[in-house]
CSV table of N, CA, C and O in Angstrom, one decimal:
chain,number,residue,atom,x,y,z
A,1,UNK,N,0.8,-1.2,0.0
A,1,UNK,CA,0.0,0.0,0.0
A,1,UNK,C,0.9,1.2,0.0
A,1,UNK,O,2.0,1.4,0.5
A,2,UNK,N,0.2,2.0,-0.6
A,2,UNK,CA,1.4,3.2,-0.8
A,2,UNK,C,0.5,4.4,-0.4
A,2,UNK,O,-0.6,4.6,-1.0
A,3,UNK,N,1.1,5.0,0.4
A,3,UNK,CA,0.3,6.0,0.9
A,3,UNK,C,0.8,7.3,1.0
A,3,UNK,O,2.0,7.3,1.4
A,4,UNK,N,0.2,8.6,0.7
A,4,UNK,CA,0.7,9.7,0.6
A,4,UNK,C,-0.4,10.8,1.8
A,4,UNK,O,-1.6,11.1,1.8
A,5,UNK,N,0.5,11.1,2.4
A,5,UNK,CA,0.1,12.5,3.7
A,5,UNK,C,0.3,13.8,3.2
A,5,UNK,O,1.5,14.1,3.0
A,6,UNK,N,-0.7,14.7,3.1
A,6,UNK,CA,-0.1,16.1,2.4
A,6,UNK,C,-1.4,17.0,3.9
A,6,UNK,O,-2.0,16.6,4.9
A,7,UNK,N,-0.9,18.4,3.1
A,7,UNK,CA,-1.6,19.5,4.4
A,7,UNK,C,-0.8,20.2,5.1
A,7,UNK,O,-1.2,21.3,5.3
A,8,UNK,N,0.2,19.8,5.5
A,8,UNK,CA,0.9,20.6,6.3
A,8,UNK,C,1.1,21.7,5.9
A,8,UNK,O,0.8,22.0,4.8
A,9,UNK,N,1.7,22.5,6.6
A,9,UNK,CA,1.9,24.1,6.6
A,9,UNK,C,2.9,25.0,7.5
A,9,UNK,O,3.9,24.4,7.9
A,10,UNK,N,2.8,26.0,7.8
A,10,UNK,CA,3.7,26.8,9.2
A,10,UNK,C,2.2,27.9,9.2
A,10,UNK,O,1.7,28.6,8.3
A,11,UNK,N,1.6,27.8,10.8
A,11,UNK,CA,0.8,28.1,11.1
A,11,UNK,C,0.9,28.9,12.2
A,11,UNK,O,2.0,29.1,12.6
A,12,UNK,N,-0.1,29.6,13.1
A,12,UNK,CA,0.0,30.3,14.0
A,12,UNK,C,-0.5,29.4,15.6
A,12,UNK,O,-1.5,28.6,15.7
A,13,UNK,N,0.1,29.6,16.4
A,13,UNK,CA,-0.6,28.7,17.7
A,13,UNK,C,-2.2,29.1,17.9
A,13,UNK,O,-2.5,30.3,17.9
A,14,UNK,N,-3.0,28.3,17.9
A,14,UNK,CA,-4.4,28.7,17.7
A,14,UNK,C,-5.0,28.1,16.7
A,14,UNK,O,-6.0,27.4,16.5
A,15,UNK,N,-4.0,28.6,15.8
A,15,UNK,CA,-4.6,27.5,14.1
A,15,UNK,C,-5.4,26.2,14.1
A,15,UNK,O,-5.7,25.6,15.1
A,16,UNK,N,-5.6,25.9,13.2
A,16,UNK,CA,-6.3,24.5,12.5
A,16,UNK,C,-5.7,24.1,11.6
A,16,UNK,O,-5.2,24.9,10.8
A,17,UNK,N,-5.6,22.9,11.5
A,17,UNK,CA,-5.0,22.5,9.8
A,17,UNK,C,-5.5,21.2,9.8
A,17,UNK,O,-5.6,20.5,10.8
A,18,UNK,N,-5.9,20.9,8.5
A,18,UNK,CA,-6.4,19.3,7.9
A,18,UNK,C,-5.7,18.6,7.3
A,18,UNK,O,-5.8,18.8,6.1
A,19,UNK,N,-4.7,17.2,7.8
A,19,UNK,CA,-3.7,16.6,7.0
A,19,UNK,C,-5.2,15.9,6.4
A,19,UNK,O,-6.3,15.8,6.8
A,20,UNK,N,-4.2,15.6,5.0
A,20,UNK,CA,-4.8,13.7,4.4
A,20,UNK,C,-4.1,13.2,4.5
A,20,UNK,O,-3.0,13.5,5.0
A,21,UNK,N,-4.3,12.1,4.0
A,21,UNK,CA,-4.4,10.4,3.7
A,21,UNK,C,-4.5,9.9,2.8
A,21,UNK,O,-5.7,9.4,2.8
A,22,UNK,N,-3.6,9.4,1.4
A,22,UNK,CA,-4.5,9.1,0.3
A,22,UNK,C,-3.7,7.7,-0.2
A,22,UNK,O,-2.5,7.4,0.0
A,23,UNK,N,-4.5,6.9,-0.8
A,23,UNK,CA,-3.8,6.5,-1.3
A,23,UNK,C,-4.1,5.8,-2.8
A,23,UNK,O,-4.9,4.9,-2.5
A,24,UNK,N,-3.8,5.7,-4.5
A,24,UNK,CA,-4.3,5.7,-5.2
A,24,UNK,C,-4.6,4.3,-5.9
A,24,UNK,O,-5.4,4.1,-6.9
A,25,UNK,N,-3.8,3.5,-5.3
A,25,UNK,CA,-3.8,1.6,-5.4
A,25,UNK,C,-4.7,0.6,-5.0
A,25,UNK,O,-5.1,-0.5,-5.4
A,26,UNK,N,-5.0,1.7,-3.6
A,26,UNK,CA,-5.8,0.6,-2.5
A,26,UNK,C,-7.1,1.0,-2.3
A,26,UNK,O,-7.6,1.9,-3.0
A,27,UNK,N,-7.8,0.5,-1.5
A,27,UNK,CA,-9.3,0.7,-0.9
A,27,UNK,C,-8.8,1.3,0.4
A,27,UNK,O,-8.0,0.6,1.0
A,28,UNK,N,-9.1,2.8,1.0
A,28,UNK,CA,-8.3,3.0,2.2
A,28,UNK,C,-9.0,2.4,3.4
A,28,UNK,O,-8.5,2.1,4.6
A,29,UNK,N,-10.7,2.1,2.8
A,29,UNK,CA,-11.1,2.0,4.1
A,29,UNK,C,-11.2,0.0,4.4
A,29,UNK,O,-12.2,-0.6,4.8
A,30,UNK,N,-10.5,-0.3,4.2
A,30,UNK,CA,-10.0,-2.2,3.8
A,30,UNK,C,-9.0,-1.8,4.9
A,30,UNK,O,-8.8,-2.8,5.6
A,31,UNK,N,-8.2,-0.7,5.4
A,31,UNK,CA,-7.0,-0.8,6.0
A,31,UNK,C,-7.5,0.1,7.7
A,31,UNK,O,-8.3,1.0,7.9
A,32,UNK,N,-6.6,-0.4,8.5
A,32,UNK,CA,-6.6,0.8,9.8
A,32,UNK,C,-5.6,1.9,9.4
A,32,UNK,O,-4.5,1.7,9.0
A,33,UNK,N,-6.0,2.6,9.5
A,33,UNK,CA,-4.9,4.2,9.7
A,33,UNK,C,-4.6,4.6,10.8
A,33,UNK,O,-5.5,4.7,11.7
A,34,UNK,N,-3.2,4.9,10.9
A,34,UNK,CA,-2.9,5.1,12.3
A,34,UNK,C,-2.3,7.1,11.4
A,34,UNK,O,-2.3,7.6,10.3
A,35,UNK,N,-2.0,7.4,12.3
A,35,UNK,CA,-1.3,8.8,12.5
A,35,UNK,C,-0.5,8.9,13.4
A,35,UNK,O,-0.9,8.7,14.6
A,36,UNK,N,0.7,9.1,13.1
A,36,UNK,CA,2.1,9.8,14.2
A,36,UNK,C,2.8,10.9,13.6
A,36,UNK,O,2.6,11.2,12.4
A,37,UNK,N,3.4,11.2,14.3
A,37,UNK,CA,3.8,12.7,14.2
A,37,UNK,C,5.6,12.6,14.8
A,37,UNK,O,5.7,12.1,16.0
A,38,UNK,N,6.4,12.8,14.5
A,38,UNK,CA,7.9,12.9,14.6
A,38,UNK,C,8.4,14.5,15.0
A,38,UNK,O,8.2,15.4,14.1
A,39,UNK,N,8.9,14.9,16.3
A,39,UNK,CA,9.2,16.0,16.3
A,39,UNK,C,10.9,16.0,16.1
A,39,UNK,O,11.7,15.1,16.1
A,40,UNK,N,11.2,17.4,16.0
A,40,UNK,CA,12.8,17.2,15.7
A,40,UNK,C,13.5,16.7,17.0
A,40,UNK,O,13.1,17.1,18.1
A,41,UNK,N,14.5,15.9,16.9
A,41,UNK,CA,15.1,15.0,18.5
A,41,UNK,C,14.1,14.1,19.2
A,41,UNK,O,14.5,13.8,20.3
A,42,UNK,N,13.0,13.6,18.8
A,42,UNK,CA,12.2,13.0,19.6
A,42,UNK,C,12.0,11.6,18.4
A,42,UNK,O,12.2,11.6,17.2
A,43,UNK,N,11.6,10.6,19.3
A,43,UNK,CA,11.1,9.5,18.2
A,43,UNK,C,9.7,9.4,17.9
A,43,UNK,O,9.0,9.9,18.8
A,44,UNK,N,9.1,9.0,17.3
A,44,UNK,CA,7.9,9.0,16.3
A,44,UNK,C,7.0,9.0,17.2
A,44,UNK,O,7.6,8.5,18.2
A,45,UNK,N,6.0,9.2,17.5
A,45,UNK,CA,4.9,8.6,18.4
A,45,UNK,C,3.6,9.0,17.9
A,45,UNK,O,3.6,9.9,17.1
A,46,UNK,N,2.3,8.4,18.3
A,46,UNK,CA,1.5,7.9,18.1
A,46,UNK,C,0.3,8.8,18.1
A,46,UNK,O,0.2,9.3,19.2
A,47,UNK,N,-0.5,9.1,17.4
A,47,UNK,CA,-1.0,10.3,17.5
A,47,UNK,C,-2.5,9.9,17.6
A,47,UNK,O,-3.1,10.4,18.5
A,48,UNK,N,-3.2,9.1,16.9
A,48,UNK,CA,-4.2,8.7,16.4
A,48,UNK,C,-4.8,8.2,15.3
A,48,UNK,O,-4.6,8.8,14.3
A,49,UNK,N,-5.8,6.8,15.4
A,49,UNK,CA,-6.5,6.0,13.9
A,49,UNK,C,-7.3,6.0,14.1
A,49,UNK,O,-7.8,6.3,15.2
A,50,UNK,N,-7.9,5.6,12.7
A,50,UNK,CA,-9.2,5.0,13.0
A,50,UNK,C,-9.5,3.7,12.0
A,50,UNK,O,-8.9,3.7,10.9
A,51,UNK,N,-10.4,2.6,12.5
A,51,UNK,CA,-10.5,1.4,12.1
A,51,UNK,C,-10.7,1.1,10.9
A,51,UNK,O,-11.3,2.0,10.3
A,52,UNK,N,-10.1,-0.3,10.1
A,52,UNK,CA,-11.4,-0.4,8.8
A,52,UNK,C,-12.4,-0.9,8.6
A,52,UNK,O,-12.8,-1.9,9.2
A,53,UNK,N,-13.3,0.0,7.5
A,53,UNK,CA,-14.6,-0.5,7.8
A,53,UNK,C,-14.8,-1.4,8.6
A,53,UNK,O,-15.4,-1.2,9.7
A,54,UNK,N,-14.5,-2.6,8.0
A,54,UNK,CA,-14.7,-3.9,8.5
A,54,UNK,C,-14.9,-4.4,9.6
A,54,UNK,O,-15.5,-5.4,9.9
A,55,UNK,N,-14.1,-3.5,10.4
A,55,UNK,CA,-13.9,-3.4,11.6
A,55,UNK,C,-14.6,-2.6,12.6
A,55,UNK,O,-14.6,-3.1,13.8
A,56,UNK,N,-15.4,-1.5,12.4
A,56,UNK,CA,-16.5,-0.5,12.7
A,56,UNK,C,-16.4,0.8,12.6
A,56,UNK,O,-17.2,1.7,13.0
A,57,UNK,N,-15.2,1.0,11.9
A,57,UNK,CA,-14.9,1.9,11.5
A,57,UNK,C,-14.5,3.5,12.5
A,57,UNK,O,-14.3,4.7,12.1
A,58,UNK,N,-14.5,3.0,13.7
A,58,UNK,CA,-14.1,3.5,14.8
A,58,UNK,C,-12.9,4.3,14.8
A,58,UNK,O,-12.0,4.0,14.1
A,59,UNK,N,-12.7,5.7,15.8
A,59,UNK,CA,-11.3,6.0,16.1
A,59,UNK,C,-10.6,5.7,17.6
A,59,UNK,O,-11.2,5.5,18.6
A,60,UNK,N,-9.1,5.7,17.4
A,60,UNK,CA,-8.3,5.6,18.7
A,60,UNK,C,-7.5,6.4,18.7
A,60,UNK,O,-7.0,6.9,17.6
A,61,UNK,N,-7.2,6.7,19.6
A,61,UNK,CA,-6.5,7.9,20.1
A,61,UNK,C,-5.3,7.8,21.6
A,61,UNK,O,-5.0,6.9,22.3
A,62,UNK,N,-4.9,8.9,21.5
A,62,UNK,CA,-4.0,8.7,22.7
A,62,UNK,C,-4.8,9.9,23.5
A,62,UNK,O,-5.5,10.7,22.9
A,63,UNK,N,-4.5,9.9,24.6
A,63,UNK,CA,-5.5,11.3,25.5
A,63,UNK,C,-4.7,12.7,25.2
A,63,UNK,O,-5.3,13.7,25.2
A,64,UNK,N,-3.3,12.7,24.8
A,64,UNK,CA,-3.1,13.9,24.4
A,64,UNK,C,-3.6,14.2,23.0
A,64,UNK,O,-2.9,14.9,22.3
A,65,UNK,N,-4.6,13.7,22.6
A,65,UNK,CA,-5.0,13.9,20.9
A,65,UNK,C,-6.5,14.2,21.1
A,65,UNK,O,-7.1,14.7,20.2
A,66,UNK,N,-7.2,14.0,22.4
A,66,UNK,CA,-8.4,14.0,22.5
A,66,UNK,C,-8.9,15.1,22.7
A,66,UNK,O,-8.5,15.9,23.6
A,67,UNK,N,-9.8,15.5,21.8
A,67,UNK,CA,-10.1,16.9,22.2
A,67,UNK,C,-10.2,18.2,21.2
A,67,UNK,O,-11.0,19.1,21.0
A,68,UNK,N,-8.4,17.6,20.6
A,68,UNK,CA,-7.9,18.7,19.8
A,68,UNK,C,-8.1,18.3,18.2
A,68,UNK,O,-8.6,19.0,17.3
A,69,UNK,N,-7.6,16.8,18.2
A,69,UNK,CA,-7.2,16.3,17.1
A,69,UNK,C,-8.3,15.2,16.8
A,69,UNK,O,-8.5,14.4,17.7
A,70,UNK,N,-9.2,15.1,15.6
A,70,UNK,CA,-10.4,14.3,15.1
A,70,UNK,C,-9.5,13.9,13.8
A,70,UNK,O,-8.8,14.4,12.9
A,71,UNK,N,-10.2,12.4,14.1
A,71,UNK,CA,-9.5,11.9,12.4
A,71,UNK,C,-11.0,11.2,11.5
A,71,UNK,O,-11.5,10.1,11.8
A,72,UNK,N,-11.1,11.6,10.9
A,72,UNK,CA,-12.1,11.0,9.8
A,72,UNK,C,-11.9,10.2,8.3
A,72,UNK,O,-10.7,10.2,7.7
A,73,UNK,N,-12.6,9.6,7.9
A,73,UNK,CA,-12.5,9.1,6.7
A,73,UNK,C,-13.6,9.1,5.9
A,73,UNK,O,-14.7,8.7,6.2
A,74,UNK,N,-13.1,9.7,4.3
A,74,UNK,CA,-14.4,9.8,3.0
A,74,UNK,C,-13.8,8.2,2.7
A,74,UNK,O,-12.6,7.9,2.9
A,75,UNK,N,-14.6,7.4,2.2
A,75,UNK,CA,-14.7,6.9,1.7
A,75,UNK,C,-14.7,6.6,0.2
A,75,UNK,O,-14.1,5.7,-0.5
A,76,UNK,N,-15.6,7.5,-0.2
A,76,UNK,CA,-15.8,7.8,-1.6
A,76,UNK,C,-14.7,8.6,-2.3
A,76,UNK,O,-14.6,8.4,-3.5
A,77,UNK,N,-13.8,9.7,-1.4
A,77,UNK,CA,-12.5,10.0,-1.6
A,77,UNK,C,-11.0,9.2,-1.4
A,77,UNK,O,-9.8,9.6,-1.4
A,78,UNK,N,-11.6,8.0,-1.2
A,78,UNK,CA,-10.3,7.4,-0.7
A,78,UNK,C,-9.6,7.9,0.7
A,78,UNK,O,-8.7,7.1,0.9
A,79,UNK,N,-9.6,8.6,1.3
A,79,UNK,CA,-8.8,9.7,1.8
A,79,UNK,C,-9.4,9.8,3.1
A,79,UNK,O,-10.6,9.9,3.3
A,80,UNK,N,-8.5,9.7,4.1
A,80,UNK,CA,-8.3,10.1,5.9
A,80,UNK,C,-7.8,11.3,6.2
A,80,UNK,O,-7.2,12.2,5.6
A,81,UNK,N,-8.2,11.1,7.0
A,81,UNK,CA,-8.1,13.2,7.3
A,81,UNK,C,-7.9,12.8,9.1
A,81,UNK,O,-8.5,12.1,9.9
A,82,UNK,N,-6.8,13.7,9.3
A,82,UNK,CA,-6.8,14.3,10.7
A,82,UNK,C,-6.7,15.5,10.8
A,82,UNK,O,-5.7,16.1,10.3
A,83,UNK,N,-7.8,16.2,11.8
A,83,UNK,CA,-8.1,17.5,11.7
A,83,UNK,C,-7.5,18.0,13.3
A,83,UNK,O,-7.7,17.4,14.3
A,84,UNK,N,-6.9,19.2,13.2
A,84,UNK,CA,-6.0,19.5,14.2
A,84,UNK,C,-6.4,20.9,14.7
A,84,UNK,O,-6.1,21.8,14.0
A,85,UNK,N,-6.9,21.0,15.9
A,85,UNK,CA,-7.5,22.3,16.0
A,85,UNK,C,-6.5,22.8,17.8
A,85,UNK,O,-6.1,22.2,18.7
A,86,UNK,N,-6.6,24.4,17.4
A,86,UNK,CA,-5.6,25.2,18.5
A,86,UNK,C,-4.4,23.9,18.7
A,86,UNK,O,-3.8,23.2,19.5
A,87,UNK,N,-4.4,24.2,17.9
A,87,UNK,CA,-2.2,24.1,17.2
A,87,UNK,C,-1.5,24.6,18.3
A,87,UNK,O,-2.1,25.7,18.6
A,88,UNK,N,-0.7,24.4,19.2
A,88,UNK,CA,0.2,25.0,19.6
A,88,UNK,C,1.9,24.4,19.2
A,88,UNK,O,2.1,23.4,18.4
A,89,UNK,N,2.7,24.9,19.7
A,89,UNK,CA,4.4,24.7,19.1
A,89,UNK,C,4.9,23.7,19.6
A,89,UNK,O,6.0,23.5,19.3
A,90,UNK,N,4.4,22.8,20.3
A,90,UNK,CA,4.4,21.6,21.0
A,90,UNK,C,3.9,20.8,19.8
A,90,UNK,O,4.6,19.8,19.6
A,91,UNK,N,2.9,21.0,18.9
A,91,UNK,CA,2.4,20.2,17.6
A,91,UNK,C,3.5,20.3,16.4
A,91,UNK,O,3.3,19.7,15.3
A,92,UNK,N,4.6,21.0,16.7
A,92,UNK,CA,5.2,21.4,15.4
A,92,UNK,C,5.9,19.4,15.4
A,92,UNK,O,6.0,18.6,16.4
A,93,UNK,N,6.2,19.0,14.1
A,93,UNK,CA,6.5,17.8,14.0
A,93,UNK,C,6.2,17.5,12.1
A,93,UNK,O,5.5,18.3,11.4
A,94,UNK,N,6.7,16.3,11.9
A,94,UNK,CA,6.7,15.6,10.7
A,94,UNK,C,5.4,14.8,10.8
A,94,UNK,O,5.4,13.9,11.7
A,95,UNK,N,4.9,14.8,10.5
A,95,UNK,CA,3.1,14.1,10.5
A,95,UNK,C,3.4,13.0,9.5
A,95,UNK,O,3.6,13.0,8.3
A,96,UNK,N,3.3,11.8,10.4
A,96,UNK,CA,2.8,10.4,8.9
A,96,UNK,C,1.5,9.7,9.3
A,96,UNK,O,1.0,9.3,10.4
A,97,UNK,N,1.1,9.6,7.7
A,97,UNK,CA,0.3,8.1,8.1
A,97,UNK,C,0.8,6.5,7.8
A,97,UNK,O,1.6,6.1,6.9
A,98,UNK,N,-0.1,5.7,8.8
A,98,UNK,CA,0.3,4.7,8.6
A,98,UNK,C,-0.6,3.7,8.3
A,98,UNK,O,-1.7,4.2,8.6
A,99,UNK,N,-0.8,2.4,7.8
A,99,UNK,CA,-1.7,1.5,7.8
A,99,UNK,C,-1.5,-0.1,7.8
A,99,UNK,O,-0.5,-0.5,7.2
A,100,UNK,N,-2.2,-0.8,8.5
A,100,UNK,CA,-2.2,-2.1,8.5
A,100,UNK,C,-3.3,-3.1,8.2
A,100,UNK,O,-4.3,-2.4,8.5
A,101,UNK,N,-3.5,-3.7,8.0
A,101,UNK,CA,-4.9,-5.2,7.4
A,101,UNK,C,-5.3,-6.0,8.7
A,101,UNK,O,-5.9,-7.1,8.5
A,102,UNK,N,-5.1,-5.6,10.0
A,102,UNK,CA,-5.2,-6.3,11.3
A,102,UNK,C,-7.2,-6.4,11.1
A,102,UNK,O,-7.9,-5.5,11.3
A,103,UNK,N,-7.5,-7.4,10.8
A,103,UNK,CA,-9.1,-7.9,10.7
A,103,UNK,C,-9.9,-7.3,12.0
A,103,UNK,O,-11.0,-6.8,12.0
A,104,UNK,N,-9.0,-7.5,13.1
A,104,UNK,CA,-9.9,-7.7,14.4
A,104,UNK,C,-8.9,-6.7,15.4
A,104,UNK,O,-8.0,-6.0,15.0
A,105,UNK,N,-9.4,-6.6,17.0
A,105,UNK,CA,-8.5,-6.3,17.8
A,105,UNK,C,-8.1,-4.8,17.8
A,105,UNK,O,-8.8,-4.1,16.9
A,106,UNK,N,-7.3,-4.2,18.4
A,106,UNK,CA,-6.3,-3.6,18.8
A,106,UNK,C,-5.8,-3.4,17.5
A,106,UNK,O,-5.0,-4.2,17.0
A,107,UNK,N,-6.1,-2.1,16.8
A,107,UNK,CA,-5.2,-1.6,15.0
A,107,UNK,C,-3.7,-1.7,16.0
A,107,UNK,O,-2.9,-2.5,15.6
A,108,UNK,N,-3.4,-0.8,17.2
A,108,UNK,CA,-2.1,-0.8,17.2
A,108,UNK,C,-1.9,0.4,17.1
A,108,UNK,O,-2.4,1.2,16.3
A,109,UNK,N,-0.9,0.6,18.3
A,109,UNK,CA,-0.2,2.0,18.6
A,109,UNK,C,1.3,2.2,18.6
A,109,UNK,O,1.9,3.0,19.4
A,110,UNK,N,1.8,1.5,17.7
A,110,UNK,CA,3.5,1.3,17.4
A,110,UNK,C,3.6,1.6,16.4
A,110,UNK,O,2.6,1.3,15.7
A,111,UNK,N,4.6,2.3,15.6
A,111,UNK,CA,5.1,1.9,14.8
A,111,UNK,C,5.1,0.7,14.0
A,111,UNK,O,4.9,0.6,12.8
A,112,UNK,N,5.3,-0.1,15.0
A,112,UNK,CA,6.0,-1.6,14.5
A,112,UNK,C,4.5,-2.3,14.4
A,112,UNK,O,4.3,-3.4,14.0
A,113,UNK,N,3.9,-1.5,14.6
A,113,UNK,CA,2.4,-2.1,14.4
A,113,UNK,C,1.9,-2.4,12.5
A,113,UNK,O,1.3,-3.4,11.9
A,114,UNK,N,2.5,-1.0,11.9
A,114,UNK,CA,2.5,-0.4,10.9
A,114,UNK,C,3.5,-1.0,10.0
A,114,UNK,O,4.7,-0.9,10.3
A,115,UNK,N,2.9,-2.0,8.6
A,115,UNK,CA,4.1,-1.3,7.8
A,115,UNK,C,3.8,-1.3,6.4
A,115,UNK,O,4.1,-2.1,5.5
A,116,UNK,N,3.1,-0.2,6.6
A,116,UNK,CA,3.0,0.7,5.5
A,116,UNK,C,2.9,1.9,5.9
A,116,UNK,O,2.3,2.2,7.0
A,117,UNK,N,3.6,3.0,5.0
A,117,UNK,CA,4.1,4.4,5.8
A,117,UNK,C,4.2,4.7,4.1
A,117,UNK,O,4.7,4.1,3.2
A,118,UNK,N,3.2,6.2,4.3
A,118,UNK,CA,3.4,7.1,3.7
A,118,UNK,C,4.4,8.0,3.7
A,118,UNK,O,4.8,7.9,4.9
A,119,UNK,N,5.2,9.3,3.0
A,119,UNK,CA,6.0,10.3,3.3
A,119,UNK,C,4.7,11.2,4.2
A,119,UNK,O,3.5,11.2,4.2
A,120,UNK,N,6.0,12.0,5.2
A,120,UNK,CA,5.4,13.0,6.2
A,120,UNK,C,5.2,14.2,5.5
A,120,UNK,O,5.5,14.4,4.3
A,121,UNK,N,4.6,15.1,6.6
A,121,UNK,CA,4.2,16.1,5.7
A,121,UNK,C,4.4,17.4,6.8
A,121,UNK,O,3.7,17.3,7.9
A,122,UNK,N,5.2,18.6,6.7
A,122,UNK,CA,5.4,18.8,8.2
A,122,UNK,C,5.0,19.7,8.4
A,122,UNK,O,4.9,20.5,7.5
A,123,UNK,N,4.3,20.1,10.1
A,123,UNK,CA,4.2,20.9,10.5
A,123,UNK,C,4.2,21.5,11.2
A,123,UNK,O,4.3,20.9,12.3
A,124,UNK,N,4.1,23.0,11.2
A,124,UNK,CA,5.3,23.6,11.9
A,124,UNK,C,4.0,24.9,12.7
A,124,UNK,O,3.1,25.2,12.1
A,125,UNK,N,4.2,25.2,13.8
A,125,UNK,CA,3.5,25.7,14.6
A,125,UNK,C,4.4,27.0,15.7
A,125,UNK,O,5.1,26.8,16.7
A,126,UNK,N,4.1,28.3,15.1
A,126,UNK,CA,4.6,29.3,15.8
A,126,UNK,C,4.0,30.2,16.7
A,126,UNK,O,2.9,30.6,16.4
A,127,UNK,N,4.5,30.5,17.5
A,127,UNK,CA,4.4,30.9,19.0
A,127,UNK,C,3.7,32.9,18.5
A,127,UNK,O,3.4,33.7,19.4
């Protein structure tokens, strides 16, 4: 699966921004989507998915994402979306998405859960 993350920007703290999720080979909603975010010096971590259909099409999250960050999926666009509201510089980071074919269970909050990885898309959040 080959997946592409676009959206990103350099924004003001307060801001909103809408990554996607696309991908032009696959059925996206056949897959779980995960979202992590890489800041500079830090290792990747885990931001938020949501299920495939198949699955209930559900989101997961980490508690620091709750609240701020909503992730959706068109269907009919192919395309996931994580929507990121009052941005602060703490969000600045490389944004990926990720996906896996896990039928059942726990999509997974690793990395290593994932492997299929789109390029990041970055963004950057000023004070």
């Amino acid at each position: 699966v080959q997946l592409q993350a676009s959206g990103g920007g350099s924004v003001q703290a307060g801001d909103s921004l809408r990554l996607s999720c696309i991908t032009s080979r696959r059925t996206l909603q056949n897959y779980n989507i995960g979202w992590f975010r890489q800041a500079p010096g830090k290792e990747r971590e885990f931001v938020g998915g949501i299920r495939r259909s198949g699955s209930g099409g559900g989101t997961y999250s980490t508690d620091s994402a709750k609240g701020r960050f909503t992730i959706s999926r068109d269907n009919a666009k192919n395309t996931v979306y994580l929507q990121m509201n009052s941005l602060n510089p703490e969000d600045t980071a490389v944004y990926y998405c990720a996906a896996n074919a896990r039928p059942s269970g726990t999509p997974g909050y690793s990395t290593y859960d994932y492997p299929y990885w789109g390029q990041g898309t970055l963004v950057t959040v000023s004070s």
